[in-house]
Tab-separated table of C-alpha atoms and ligand atoms in Angstrom:
chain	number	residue	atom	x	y	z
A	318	UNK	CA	0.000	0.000	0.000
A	319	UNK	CA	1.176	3.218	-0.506
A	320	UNK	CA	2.351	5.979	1.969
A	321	UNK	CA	-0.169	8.682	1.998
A	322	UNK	CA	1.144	12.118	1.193
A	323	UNK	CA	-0.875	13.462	4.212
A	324	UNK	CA	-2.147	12.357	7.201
A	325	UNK	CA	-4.389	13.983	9.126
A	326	UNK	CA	-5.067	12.174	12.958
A	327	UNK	CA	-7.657	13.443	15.799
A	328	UNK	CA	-7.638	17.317	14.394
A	329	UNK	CA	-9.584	19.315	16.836
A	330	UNK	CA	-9.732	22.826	16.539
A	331	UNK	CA	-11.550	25.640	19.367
A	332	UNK	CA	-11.804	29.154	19.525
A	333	UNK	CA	-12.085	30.723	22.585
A	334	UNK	CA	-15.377	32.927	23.374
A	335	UNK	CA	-13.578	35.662	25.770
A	336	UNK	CA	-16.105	37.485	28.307
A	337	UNK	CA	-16.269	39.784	31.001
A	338	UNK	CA	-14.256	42.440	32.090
A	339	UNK	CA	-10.684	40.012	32.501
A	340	UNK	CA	-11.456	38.509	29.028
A	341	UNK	CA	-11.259	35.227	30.144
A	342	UNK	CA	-12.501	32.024	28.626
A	343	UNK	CA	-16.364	31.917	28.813
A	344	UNK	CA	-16.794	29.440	26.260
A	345	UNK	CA	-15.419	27.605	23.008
A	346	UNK	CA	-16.650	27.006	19.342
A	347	UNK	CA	-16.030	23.837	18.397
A	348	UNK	CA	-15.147	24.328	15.073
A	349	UNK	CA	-13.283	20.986	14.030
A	350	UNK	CA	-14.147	17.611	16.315
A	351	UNK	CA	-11.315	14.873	16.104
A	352	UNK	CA	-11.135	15.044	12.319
A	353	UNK	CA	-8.915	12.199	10.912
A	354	UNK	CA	-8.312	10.813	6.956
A	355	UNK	CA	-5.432	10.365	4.600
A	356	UNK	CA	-4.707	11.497	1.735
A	357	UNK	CA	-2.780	9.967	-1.624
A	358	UNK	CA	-0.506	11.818	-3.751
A	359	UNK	CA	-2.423	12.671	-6.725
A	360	UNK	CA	-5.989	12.567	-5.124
A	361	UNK	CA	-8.525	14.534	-4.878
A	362	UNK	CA	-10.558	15.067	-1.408
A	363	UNK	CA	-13.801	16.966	-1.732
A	364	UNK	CA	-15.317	17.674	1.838
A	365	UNK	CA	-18.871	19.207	1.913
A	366	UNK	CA	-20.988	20.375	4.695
A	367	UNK	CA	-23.075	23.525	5.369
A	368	UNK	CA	-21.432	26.691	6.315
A	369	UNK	CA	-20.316	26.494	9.985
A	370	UNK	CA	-19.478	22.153	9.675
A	371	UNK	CA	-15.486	23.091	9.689
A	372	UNK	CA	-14.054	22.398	6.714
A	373	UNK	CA	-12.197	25.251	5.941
A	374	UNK	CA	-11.189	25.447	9.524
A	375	UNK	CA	-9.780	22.042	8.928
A	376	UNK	CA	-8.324	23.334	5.931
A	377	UNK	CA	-6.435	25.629	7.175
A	378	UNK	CA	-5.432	23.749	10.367
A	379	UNK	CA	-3.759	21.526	7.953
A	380	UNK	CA	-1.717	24.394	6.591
A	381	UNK	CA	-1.231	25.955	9.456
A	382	UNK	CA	-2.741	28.986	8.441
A	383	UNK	CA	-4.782	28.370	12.043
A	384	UNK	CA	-3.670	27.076	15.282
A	385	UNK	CA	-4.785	23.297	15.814
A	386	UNK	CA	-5.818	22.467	19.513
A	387	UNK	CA	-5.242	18.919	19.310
A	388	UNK	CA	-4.165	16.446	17.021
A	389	UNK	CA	-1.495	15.545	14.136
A	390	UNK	CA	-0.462	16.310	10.629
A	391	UNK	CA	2.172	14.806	8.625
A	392	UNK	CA	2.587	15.573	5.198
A	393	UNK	CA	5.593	13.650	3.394
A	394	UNK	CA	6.976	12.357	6.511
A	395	UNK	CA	7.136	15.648	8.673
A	396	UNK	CA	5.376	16.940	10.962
A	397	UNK	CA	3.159	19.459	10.621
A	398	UNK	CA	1.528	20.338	13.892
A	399	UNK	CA	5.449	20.241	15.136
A	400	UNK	CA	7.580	22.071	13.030
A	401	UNK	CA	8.861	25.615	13.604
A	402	UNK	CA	8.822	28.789	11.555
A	403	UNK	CA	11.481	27.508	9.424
A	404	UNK	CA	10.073	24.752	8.501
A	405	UNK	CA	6.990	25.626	8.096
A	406	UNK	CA	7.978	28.253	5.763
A	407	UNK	CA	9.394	25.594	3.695
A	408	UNK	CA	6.423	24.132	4.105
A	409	UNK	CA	4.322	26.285	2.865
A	410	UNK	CA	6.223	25.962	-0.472
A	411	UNK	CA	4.646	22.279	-0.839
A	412	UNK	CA	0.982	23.313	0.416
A	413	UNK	CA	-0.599	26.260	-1.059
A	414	UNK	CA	-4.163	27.505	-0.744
A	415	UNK	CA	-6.438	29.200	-3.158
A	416	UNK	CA	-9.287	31.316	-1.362
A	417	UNK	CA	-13.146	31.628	-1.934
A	418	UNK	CA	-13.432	34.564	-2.953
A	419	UNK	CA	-11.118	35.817	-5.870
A	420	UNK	CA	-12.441	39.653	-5.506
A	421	UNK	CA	-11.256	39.873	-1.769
A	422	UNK	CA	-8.419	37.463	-1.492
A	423	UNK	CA	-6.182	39.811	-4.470
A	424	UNK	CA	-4.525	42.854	-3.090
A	425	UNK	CA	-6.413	45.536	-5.448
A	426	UNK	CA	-3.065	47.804	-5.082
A	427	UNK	CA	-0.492	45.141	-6.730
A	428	UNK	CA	-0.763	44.111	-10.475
A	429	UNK	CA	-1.173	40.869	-11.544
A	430	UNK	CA	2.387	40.414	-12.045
A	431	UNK	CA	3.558	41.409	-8.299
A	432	UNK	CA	0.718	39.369	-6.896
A	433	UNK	CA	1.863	35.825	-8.406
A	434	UNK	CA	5.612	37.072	-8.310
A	435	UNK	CA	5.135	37.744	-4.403
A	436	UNK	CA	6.196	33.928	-3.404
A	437	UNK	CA	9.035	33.763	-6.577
A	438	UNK	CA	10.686	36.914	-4.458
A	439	UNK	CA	9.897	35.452	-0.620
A	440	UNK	CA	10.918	31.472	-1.700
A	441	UNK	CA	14.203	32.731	-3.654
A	442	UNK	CA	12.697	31.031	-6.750
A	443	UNK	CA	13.819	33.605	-9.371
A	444	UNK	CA	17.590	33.840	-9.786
A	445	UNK	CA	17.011	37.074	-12.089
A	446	UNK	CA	14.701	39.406	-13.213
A	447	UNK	CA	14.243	37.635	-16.776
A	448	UNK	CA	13.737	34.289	-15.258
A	449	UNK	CA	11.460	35.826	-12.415
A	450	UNK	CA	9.515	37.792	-15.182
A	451	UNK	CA	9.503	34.564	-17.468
A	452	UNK	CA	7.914	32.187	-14.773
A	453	UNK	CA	5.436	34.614	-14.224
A	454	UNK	CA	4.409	34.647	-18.110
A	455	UNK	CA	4.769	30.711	-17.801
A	456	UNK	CA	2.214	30.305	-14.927
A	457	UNK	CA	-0.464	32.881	-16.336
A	458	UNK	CA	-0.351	30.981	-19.742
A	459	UNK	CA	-0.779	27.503	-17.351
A	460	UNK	CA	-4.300	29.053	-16.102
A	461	UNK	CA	-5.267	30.419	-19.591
A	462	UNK	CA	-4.457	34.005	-19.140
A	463	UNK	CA	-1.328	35.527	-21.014
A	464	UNK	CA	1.372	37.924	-20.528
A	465	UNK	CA	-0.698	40.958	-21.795
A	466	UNK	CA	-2.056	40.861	-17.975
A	467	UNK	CA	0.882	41.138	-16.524
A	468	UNK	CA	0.826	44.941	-15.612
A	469	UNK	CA	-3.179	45.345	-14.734
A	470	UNK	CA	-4.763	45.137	-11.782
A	471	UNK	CA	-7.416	42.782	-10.136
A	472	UNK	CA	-10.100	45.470	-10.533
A	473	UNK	CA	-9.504	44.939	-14.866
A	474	UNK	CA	-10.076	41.135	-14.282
A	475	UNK	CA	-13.727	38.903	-14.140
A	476	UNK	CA	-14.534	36.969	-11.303
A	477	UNK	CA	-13.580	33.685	-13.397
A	478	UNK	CA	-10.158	35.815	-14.043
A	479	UNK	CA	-9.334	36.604	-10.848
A	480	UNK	CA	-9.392	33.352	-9.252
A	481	UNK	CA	-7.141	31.498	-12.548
A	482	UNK	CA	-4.509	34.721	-11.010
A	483	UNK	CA	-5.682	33.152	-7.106
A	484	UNK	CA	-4.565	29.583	-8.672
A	485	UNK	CA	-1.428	30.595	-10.829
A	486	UNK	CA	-0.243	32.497	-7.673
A	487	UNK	CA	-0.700	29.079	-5.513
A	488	UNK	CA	0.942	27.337	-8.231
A	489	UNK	CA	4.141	30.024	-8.198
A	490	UNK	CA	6.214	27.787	-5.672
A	491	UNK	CA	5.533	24.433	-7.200
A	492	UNK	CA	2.997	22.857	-4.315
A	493	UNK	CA	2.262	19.058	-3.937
A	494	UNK	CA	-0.938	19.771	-2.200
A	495	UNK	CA	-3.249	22.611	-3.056
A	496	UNK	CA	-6.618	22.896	-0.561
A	497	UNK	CA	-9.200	24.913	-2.749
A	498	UNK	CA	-11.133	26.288	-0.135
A	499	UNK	CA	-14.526	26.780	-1.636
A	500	UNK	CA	-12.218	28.034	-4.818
A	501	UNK	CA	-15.734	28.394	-7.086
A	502	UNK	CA	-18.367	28.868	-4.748
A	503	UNK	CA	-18.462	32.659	-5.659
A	504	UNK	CA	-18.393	32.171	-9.355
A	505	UNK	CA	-21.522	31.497	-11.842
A	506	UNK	CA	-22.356	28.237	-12.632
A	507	UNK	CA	-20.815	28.373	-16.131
A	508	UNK	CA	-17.179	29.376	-14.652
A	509	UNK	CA	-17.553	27.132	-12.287
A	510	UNK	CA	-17.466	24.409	-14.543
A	511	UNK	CA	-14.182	26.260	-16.264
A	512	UNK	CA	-12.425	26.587	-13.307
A	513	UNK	CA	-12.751	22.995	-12.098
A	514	UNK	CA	-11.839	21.767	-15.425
A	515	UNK	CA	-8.669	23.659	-15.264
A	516	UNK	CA	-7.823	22.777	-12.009
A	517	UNK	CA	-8.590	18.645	-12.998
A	518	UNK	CA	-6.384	19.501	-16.369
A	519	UNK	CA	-3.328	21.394	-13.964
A	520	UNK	CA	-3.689	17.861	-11.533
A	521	UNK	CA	-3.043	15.684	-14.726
A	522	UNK	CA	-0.063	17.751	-15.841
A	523	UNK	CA	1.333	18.522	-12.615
A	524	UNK	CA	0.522	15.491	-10.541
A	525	UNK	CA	-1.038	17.614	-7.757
A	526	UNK	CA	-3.330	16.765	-4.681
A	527	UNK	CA	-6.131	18.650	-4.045
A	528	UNK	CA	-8.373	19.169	-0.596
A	529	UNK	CA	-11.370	20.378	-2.696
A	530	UNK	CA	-13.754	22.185	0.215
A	531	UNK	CA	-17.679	22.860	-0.965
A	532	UNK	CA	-20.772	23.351	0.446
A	533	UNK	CA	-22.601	21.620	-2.009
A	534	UNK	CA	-22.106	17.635	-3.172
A	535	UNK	CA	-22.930	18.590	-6.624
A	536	UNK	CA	-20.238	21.225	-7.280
A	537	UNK	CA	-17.163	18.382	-5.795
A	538	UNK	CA	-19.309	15.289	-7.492
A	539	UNK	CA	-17.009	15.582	-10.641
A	540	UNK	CA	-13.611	16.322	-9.128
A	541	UNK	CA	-13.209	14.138	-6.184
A	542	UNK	CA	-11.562	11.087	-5.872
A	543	UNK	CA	-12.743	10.775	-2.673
A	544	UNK	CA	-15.579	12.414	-0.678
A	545	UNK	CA	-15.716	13.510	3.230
A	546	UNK	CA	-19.119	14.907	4.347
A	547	UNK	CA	-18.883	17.347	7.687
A	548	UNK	CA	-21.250	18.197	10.178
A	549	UNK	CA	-20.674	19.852	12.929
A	550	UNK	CA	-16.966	19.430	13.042
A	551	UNK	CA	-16.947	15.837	12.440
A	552	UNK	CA	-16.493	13.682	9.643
A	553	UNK	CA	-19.886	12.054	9.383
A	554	UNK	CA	-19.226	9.973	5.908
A	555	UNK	CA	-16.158	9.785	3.721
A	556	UNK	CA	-16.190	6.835	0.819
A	557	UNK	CA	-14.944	6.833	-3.104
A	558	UNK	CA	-16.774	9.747	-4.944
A	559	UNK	CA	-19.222	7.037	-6.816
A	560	UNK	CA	-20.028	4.999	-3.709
A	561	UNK	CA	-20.928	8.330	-2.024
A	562	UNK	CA	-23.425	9.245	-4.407
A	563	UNK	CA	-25.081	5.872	-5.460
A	564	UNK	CA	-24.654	4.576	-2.045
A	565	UNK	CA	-24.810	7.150	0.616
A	566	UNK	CA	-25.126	5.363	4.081
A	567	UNK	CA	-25.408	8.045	6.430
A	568	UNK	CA	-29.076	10.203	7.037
A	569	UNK	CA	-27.163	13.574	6.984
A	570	UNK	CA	-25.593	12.716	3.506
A	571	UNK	CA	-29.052	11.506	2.412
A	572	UNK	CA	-30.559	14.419	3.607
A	573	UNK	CA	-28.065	16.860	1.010
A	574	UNK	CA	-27.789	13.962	-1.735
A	575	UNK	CA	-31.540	14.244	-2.116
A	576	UNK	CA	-31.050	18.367	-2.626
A	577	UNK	CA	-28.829	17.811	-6.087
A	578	UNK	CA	-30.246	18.186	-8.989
A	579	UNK	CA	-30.365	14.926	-11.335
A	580	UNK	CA	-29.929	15.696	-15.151
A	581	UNK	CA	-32.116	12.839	-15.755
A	582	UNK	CA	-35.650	14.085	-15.913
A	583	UNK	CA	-37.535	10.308	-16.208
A	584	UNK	CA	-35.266	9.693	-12.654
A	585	UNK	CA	-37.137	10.824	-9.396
A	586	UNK	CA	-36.149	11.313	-6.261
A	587	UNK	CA	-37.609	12.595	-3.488
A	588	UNK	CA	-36.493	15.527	-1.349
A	589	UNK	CA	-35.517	15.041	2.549
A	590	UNK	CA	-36.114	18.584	4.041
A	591	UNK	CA	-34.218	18.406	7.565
A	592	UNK	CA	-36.059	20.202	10.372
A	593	UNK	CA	-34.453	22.657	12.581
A	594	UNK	CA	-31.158	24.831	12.021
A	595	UNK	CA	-27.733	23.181	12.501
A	596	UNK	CA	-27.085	23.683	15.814
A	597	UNK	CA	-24.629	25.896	17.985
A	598	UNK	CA	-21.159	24.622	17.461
A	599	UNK	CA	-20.427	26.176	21.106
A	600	UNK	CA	-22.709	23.456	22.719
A	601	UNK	CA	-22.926	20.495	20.004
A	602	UNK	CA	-25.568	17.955	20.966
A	603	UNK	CA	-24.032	15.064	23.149
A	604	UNK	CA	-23.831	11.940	21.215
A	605	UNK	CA	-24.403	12.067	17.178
A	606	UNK	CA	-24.215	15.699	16.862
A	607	UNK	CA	-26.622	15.030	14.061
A	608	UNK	CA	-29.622	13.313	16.435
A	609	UNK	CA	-31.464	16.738	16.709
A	610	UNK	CA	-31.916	16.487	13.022
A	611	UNK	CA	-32.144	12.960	12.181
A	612	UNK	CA	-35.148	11.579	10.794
A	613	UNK	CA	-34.334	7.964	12.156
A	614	UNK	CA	-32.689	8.904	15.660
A	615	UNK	CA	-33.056	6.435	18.333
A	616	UNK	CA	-33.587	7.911	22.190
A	617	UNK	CA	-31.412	6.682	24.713
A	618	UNK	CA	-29.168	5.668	22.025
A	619	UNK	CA	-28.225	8.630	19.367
A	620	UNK	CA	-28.397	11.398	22.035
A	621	UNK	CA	-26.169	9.417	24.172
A	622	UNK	CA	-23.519	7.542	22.538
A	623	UNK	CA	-21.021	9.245	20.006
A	624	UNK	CA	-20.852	7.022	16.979
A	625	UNK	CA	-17.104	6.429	15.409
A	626	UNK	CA	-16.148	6.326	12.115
A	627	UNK	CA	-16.797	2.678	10.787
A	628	UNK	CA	-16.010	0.564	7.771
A	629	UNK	CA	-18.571	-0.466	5.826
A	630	UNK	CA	-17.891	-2.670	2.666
A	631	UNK	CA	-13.921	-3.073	1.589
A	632	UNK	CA	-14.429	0.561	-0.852
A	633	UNK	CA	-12.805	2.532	2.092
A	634	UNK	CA	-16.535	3.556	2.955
A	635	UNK	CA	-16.920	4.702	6.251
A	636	UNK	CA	-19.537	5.896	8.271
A	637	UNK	CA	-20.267	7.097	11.716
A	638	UNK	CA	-23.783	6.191	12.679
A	639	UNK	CA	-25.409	3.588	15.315
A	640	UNK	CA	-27.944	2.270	12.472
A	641	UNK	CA	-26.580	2.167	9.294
A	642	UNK	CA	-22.693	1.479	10.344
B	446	SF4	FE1	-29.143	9.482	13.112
B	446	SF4	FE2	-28.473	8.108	15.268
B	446	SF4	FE3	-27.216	7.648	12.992
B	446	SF4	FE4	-26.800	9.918	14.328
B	446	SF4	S1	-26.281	7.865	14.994
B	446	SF4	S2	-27.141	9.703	12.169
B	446	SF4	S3	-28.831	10.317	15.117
B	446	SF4	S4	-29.379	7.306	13.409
């Protein structure tokens, strides 16, 4: 069996809720709940949830980008959660992210050129100007723009634009992994579709591994290898992208399955409407977080005992519920 490129063991991440006239600790949001998977080179990971469930906060835990509380991360044989600012900043050379929102996450005063030339300058990856200047030309063509938008600002640029600048700038250093943290969700449908082609096309030439965050199963249905569903800071379901979607085992995954659309007009299926909000991630539900919601919770059971994460089948389907484990 393979090594996995990244392994991700017991992540649990909290933010404080600070009070009072001393500030102290009144409270914590449980944003990611003992969050564990692996991850092959050359995969793709789609996690979904609704906003709030802790995937991008897992995301970024992974990177670094936010404290962890708790748990590990190893990503080709170091360790993440461990290492120290120098590592990390070498690091950061093999994990890049690109952001949600390609109007916010591009510094409106820097042209296009200084944005993706940024990590060239900080990672030493330019010897001279004409290389530095000739990489940059070399990664806009890689996302489909060309060297005519070198000198114009973010402002000039569509939405679709602006996030093929987000990914060329992630690509600058040469990453193994790449976590696109709900990298279409602000775009229309139609560049949606672009933009996750060209990411599936840049995978295929330049062997990458993608954490592919969405709150929707329909938008990560035709990139992922693999799919985790969240809720509440845990991972409720994770199984192969095809078992996931013919298969779904867990009433949570049901529940946003039976929301997506099915090109198939002669297929039916019926809609699960969930009742109630998700609740507060400062005071989950005890057991399954999800027995507040679930159609098919048992009392004395659900709202008592936390179900784990179990096999079911030999896919790598797995699924963390007392009934249909
Ligand atoms: Fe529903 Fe119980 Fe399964 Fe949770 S453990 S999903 S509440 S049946």
């Amino acid at each position: 069996m393979t090594t996995p490129l990244l392994q991700v063991r017991n992540l649990v991440k909290q933010f404080p809720i600070r009070g009072g006239l001393l500030q102290r600790v009144v409270d914590r949001v449980h944003a990611v709940d003992d969050v564990s998977f692996d991850l092959c080179a050359g995969e793709t990971l789609g996690v979904v949830g609704e906003s709030g469930c802790g995937k991008s906060t897992t995301g970024r835990c992974i990177l670094r980008l936010i404290e962890p509380s708790a748990g590990e991360v190893h990503f080709d044989g170091k360790d993440v959660t461990r290492a120290g600012k120098e590592e990390l900043r070498a690091l950061a050379r093999d994990m890049q992210i690109i952001f949600q929102d390609p109007y916010a996450s591009l510094n409106p005063r820097m042209t296009v050129a200084a944005i993706i030339g940024e990590a060239l300058t900080i990672h030493k990856l330019a010897p001279t100007r004409a290389a530095y200047e000739a990489r940059i030309v070399e990664l806009l063509e890689t996302v489909g723009l060309s060297s005519d938008h070198m000198r114009r600002y973010p402002h000039e640029f569509s939405g679709g634009q602006r996030q093929r600048i987000g990914i060329a700038r992630a690509l600058a250093v040469r990453p193994k992994l790449v976590v696109c943290d709900e990298a279409v969700s602000a775009l229309d449908v139609s560049i949606q579709a672009q933009v996750i082609n060209l990411l599936e096309d840049l995978q295929q030439q330049l062997g990458l591994t993608y954490i592919f965050i969405a709150h929707d199963l329909s938008v990560v249905e035709h990139i992922s290898d693999r799919v985790a569903v969240m809720y509440l800071g845990r991972i409720v379901e994770i199984a192969p992208a095809r078992d996931l979607y013919r298969n779904p085992r867990h009433p949570y995954t049901e529940a946003l399955l039976s929301a997506v659309p099915i090109p198939d007009p002669t297929v039916k299926r019926e809609r699960i409407r969930l009742q109630g909000d998700v609740p507060s991630p400062i005071h989950p539900p005890s057991g399954c977080h999800f027995h507040t919601r679930c159609p098919i919770a048992q009392k004395g059971l659900c709202d008592v005992m936390r179900p784990e994460l179990k096999p079911v089948g030999d896919s790598g389907h797995q699924v963390s519920c007392h009934l249909r484990g």
